[in-house]
Coordinates of C-alpha atoms and ligand atoms in Angstrom, one line a residue:
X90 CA 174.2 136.3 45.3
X91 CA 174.0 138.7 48.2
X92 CA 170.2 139.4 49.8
X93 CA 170.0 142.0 52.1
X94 CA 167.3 141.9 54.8
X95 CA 166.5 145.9 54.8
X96 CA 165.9 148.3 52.0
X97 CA 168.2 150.2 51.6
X98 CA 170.8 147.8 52.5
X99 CA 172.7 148.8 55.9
X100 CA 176.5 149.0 56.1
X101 CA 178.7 149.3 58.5
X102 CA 182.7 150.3 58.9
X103 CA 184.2 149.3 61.9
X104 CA 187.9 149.9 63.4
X105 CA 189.6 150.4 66.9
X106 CA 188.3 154.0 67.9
X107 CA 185.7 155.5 65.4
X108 CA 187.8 158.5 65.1
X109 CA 190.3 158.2 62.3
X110 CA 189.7 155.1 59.7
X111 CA 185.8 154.0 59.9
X112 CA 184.5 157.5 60.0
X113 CA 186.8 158.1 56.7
X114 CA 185.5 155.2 55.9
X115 CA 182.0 156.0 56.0
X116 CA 182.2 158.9 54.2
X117 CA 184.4 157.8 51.3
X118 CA 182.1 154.8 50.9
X119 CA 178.9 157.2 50.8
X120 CA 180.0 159.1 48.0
X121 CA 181.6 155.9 46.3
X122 CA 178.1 154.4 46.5
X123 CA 176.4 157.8 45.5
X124 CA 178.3 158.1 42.5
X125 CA 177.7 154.7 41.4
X126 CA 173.9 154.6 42.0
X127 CA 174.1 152.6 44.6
X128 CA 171.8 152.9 47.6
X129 CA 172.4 152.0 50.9
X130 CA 172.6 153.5 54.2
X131 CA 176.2 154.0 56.2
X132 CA 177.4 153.5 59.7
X133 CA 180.3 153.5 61.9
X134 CA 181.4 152.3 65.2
X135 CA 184.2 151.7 67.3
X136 CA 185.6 148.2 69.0
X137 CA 186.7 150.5 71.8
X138 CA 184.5 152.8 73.4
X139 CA 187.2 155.7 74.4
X140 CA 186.1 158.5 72.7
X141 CA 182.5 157.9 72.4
X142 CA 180.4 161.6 70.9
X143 CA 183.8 162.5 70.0
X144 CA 184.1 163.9 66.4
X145 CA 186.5 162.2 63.7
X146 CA 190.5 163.0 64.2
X147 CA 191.4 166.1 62.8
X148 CA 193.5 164.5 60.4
X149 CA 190.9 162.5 58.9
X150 CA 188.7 165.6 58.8
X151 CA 191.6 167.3 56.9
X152 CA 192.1 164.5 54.6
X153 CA 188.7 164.1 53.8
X154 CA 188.0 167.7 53.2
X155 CA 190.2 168.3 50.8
X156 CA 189.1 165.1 48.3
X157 CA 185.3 167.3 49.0
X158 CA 183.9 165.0 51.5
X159 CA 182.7 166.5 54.9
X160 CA 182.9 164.0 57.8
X161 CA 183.2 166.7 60.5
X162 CA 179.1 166.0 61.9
X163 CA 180.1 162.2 62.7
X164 CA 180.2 161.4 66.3
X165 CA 181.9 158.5 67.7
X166 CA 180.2 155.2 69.3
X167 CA 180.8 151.9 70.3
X168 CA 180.2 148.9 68.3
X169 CA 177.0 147.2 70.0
X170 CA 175.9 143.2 70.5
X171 CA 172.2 144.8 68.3
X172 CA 174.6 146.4 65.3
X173 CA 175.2 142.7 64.5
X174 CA 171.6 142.4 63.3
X175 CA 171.1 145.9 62.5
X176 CA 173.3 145.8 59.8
X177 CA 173.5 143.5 56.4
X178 CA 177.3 144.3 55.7
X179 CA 180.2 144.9 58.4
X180 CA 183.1 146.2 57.7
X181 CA 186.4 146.0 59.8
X182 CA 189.3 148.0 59.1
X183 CA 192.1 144.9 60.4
X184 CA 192.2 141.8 61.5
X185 CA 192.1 142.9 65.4
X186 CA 188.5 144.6 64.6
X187 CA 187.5 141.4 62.8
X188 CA 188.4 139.5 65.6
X189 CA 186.7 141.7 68.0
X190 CA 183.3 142.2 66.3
X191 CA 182.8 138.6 65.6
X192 CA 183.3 138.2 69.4
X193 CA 180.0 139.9 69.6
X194 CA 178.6 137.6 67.4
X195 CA 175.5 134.7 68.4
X196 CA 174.7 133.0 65.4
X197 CA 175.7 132.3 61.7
X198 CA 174.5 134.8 59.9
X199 CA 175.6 137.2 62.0
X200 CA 178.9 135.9 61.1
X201 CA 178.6 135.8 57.5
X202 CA 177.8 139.8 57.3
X203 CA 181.3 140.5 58.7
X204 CA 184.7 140.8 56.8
X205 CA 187.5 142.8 56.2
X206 CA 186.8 146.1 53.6
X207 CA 189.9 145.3 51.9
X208 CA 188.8 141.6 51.2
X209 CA 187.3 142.5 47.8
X210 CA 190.8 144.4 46.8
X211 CA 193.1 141.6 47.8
X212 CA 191.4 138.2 48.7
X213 CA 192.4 135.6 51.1
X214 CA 195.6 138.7 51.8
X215 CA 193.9 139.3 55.5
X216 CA 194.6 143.0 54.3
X217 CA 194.5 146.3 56.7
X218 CA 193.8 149.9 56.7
X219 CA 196.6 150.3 59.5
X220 CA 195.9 152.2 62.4
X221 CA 197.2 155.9 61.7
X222 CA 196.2 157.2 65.1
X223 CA 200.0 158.6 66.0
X224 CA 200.6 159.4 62.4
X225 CA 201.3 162.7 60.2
X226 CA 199.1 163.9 57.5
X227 CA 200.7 162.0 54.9
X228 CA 200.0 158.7 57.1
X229 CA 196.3 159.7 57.1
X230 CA 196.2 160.2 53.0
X231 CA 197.4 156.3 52.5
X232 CA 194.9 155.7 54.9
X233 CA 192.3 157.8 52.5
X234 CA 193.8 155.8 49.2
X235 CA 193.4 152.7 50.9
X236 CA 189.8 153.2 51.8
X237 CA 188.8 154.6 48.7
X238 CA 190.4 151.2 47.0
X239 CA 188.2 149.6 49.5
X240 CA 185.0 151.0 49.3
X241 CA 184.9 151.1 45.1
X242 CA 185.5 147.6 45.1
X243 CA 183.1 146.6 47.4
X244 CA 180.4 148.9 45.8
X245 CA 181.5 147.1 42.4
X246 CA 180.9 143.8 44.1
X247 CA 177.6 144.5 45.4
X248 CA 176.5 146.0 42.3
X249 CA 177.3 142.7 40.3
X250 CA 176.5 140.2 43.2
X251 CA 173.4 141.9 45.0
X252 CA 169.6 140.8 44.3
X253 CA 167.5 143.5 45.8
Ligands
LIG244 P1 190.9 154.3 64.7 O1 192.3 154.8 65.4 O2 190.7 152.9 65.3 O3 191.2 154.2 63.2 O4 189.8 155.2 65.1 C1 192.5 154.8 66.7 C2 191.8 155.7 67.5 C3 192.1 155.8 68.9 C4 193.0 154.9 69.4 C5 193.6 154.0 68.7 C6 193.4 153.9 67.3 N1 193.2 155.0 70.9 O5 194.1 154.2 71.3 O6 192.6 155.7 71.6

């Protein structure tokens, strides 16, 4: 059984840059949990701090847009030492950002909220969104499908395993 510490419970989708995979991520998973009833609030961040009030990657824009979800307001920002207790759930796109948020971690549960989004999908698999920063469009949309498998699993999951 899952408890969150904050109501709504508090998510957040980490990768590399916070330009092409967590913002997607952010606002697949919003509409995911939307249409299943599920209520939570939705973040993203960046390991890397490069293109900080930057907006997503135009092909993440593109590929959002056109399965009707609007992540064109998001602005980029790096992943912070606080976000570790700000949020209940972290989400890293790859085993890099895993490595790298955990880094920033000072205590156990800090460690517990953080995991892979793919982990529900394929277990024990050490699954990734890859990086599609120097892709094509088509690179971007298996980035989309992956997230989408992503984020519906873990909404199932905390459906059936959550005690709010
Ligand atoms: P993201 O992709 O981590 O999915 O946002 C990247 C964005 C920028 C860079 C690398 C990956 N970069 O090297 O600037």
């Amino acid at each position: 059984m899952i408890k969150f510490n904050q109501q709504p419970p508090s998510i957040l989708m980490v990768c590399l840059g916070n330009i092409c995979r967590s913002p997607l991520a952010e606002g697949i998973f919003k509409k995911v949990a939307a249409d299943a009833g599920f209520v939570c609030k939705v973040d993203s961040a960046g390991t890397g701090g490069w293109h900080q009030g930057e907006p997503p990657h135009l092909l993440s824009q593109k590929v959002a847009w056109a399965h009707g979800i609007t992540i064109s307001l998001q602005k980029a920002r790096k992943l912070t030492p606080e976000d570790l207790d700000r949020f209940d759930l972290i989400f890293c796109m790859d085993h890099q950002n895993l490595q790298d948020t955990l880094a920033l971690s000072t205590s156990k549960s800090q460690i517990r909220k953080v995991s892979l989004l793919l982990e529900a999908s394929y277990p024990r698999q050490n699954a990734k969104v890859p990086d599609p920063y120097y892709g094509n469009y088509s690179d971007f949309e298996n980035v989309y499908h992956l997230l989408y498998i992503g984020c519906t699993d873990q909404v199932k999951r905390l459906l059936q395993t959550t005690s709010i």
